[in-house]
Structure formats: structure tokens, C-alpha cells
PDB file of C-alpha atoms in Angstrom:
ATOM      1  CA  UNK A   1       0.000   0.000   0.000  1.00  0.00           C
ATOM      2  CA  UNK A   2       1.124   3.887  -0.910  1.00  0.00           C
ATOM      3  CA  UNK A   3      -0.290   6.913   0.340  1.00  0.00           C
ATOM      4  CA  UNK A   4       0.264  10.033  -0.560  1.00  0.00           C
ATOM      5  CA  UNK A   5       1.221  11.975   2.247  1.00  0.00           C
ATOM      6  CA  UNK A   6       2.523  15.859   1.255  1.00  0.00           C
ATOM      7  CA  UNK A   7       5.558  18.016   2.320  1.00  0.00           C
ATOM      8  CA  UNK A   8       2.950  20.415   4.117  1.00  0.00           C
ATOM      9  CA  UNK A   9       3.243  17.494   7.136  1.00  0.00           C
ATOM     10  CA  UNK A  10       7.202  18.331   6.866  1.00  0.00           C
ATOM     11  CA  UNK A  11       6.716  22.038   7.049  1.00  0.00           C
ATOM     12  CA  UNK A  12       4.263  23.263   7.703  1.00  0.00           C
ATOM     13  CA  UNK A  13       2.476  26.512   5.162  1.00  0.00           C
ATOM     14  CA  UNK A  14       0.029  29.395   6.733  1.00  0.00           C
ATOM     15  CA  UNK A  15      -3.567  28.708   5.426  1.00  0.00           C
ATOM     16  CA  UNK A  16      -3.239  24.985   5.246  1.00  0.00           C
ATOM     17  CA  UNK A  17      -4.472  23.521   8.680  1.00  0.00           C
ATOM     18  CA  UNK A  18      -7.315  21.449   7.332  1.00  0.00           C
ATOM     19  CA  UNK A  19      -4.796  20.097   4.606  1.00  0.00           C
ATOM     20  CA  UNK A  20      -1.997  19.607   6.611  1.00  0.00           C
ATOM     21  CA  UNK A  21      -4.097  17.824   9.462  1.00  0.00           C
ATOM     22  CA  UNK A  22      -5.764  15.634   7.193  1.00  0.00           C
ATOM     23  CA  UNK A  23      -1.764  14.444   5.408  1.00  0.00           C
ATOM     24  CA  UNK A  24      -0.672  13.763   9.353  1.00  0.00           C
ATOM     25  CA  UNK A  25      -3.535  11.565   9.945  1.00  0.00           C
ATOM     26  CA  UNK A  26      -2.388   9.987   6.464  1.00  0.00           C
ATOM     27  CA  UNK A  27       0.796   9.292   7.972  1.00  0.00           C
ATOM     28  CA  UNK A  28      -0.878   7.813  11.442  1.00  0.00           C
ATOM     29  CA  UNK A  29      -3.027   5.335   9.458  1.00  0.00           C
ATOM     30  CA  UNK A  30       0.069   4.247   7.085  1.00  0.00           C
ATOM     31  CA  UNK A  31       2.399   3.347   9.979  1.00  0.00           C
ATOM     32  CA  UNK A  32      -0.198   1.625  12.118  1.00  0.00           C
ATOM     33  CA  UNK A  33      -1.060  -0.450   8.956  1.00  0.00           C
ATOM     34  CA  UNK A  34       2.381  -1.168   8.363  1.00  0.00           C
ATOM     35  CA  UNK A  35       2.522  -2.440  11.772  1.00  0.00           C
ATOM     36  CA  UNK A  36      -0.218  -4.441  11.382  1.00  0.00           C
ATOM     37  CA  UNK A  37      -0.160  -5.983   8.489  1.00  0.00           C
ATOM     38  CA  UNK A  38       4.114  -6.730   8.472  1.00  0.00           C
ATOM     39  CA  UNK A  39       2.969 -10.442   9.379  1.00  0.00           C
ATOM     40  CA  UNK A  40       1.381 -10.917   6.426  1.00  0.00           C
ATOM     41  CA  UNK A  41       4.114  -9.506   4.315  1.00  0.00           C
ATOM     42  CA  UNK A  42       2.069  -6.459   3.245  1.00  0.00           C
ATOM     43  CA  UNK A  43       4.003  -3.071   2.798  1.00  0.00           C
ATOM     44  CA  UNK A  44       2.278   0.003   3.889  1.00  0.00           C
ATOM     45  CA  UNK A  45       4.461   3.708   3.011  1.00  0.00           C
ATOM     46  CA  UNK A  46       3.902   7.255   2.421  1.00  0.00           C
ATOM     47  CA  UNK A  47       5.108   8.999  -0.216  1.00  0.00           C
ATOM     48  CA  UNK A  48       5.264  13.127   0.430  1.00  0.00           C
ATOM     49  CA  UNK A  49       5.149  15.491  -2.926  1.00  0.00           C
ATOM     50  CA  UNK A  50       5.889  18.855  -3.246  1.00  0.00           C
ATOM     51  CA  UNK A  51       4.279  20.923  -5.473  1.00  0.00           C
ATOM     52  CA  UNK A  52       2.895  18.540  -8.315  1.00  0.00           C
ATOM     53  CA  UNK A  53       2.159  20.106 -11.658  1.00  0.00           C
ATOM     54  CA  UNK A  54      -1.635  18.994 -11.737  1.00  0.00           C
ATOM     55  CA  UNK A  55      -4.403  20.926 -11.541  1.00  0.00           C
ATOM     56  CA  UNK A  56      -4.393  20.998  -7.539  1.00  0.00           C
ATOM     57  CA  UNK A  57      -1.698  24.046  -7.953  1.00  0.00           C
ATOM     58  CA  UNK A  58      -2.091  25.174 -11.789  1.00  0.00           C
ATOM     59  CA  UNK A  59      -4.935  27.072 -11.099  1.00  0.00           C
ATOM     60  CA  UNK A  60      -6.314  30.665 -10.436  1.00  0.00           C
ATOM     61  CA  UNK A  61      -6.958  30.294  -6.736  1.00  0.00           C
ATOM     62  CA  UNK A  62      -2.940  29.220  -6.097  1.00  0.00           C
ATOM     63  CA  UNK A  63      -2.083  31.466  -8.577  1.00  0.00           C
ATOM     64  CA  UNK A  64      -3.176  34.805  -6.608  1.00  0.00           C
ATOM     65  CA  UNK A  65      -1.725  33.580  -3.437  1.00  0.00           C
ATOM     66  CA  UNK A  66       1.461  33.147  -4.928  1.00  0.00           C
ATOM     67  CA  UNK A  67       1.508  36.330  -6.563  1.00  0.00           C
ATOM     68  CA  UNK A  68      -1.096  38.572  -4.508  1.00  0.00           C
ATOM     69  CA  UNK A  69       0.648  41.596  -6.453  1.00  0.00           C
ATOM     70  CA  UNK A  70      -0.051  40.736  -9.633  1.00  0.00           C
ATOM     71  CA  UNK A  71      -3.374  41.357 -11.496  1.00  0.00           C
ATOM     72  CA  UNK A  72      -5.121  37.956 -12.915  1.00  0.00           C
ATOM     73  CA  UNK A  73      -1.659  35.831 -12.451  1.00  0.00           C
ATOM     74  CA  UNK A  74      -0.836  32.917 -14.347  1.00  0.00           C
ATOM     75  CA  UNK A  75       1.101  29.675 -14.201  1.00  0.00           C
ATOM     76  CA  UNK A  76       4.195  32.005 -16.078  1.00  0.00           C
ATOM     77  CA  UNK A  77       4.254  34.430 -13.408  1.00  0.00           C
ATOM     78  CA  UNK A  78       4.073  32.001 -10.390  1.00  0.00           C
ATOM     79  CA  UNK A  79       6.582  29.927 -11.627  1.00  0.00           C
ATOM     80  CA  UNK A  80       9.530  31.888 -10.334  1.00  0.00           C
ATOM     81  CA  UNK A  81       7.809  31.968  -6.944  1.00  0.00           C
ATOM     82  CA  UNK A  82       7.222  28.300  -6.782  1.00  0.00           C
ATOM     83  CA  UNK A  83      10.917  27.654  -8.156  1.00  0.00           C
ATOM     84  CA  UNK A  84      12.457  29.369  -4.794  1.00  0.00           C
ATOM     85  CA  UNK A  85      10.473  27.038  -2.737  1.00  0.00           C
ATOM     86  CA  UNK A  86      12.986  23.765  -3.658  1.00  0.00           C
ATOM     87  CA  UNK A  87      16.616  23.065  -3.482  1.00  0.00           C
ATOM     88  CA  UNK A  88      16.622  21.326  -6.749  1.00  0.00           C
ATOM     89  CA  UNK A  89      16.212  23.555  -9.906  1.00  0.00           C
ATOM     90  CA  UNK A  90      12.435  23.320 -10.364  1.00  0.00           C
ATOM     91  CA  UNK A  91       9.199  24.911  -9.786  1.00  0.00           C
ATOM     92  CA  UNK A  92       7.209  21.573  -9.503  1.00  0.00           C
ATOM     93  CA  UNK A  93       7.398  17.748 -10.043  1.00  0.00           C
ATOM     94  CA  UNK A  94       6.293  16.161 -12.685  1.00  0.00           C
ATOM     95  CA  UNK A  95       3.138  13.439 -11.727  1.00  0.00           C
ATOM     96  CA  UNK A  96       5.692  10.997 -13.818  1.00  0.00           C
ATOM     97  CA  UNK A  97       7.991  11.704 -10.331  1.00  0.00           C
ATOM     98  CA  UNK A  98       5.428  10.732  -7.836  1.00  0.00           C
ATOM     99  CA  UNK A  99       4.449   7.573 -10.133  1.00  0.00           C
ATOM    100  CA  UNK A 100       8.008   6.575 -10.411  1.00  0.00           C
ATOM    101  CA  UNK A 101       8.110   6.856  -6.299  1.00  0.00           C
ATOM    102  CA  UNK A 102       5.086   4.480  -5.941  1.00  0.00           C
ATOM    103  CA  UNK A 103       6.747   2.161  -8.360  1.00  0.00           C
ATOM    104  CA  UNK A 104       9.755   1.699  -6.569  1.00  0.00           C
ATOM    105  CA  UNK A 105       7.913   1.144  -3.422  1.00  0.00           C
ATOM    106  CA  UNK A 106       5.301  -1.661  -4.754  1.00  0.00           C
ATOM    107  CA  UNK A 107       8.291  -3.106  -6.899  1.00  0.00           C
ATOM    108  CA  UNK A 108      10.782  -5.329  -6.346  1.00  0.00           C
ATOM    109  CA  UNK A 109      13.391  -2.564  -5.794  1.00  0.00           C
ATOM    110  CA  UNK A 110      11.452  -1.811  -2.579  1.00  0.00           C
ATOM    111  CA  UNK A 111      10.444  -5.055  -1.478  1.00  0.00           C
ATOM    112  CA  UNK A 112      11.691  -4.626   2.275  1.00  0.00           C
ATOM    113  CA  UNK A 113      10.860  -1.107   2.423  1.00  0.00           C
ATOM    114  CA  UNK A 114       7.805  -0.657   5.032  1.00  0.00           C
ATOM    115  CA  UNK A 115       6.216   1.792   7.678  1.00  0.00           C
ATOM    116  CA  UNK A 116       8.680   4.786   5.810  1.00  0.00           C
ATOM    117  CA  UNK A 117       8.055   7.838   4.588  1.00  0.00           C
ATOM    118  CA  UNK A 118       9.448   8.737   0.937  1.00  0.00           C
ATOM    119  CA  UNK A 119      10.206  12.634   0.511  1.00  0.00           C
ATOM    120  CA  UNK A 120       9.649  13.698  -3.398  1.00  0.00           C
ATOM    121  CA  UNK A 121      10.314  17.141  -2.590  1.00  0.00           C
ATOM    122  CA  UNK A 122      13.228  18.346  -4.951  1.00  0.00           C
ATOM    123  CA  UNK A 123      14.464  19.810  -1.740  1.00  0.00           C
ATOM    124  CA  UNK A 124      11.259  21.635  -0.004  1.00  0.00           C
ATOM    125  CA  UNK A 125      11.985  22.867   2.389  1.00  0.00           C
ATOM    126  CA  UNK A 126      15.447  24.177   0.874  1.00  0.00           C
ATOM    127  CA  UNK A 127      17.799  21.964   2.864  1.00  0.00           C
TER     128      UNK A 127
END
């Protein structure tokens, strides 16, 4: 089993309580699973995102709190905001990231890999 967790639960952001509470509890559930269900040889792991280009941040709501400033902002004028936000030279993962994370962990690769949590953060917070 994967869940996605987020990196709000590893740093916190203003305006997110609901959001943020709801990823801890995420976290709660996925390690007493994988404490639960070890004996059976199930995996249970959380996988925490940062910014993800889908639609859940490419829109006009996260837009103007990104860029309060700006009149009607768009996903070009964001960008540089969201870029300062990670270590690693992006403004956002790719969903092709976060799949490749959940692959590793149901695969082979990650066969004794349980009860963790897997940071795909490109750095957030910047290290």
C-alpha cells in the first residue's frame, strides 16, 4: 500500500491547517497499517510530494496567493515563486515523479521497504 502523504506534514504553510491535518492523519493510518499488516508480508508507506504540476496548484486560486501583487496571475508568473520554494532547480514535479516513487515502493526494488516515509520534494523545504 502507498499513500500520498505531502511536504505540508514536513513544514508546515500558513492557510493549510485542514490540509496539513488531514496528510498527518495519512501518515498515522500508514504506519499503524504497516505495523499491522508486516505479518502478512504487506508493505504500507507514504510517499510526500511537493508541489505537483496537476491541476491541484495550476490554477487561479494558487495562482493569486502566490503572486497577490499581480493582477489575474498565471502559471508564467508564479513559476519563479514556486521555483524558490525547492533546493533542486524546479518549480514543480512532474506526476511521472510521484508515479516513479510508488513504483519503486510496490516493486521489487522496494520489497523490504515498510512503515517509511518517501520525501519527493526536490528539496522543499530548501535543505
Amino acid at each position: 500500500m502507498v499513500f500520498i502523504g505531502s511536504a505540508s506534514t514536513l513544514t508546515p504553510v500558513e492557510s493549510m491547517v485542514h490540509y496539513i491535518a488531514s496528510k498527518h492523519g495519512v501518515v498515522g493510518v500508514a504506519k499503524a497499517l504497516a505495523k499491522e499488516l508486516a505479518r502478512h508480508q504487506i508493505r504500507v508507506n507514504v510517499i510526500h510530494p511537493t508541489n505537483c504540476d496537476t491541476p491541484m496548484i495550476q490554477n487561479s486560486m494558487i495562482y493569486d496567493l502566490f503572486a497577490p501583487d499581480v493582477d489575474q496571475p498565471t502559471r508564467h508568473s508564479v513559476e519563479p515563486v514556486f521555483q524558490t520554494l525547492a533546493a533542486l532547480d524546479t518549480p514543480w514535479v512532474d506526476p511521472a515523479d510521484i508515479s516513479r516513487a510508488v513504483l519503486y515502493l510496490v516493486g521489487e526494488s522496494g520489497r523490504f521497504v515498510t512503515g517509511t516515509q518517501l520525501e519527493v520534494t526536490a528539496g522543499y523545504p530548501l535543505l
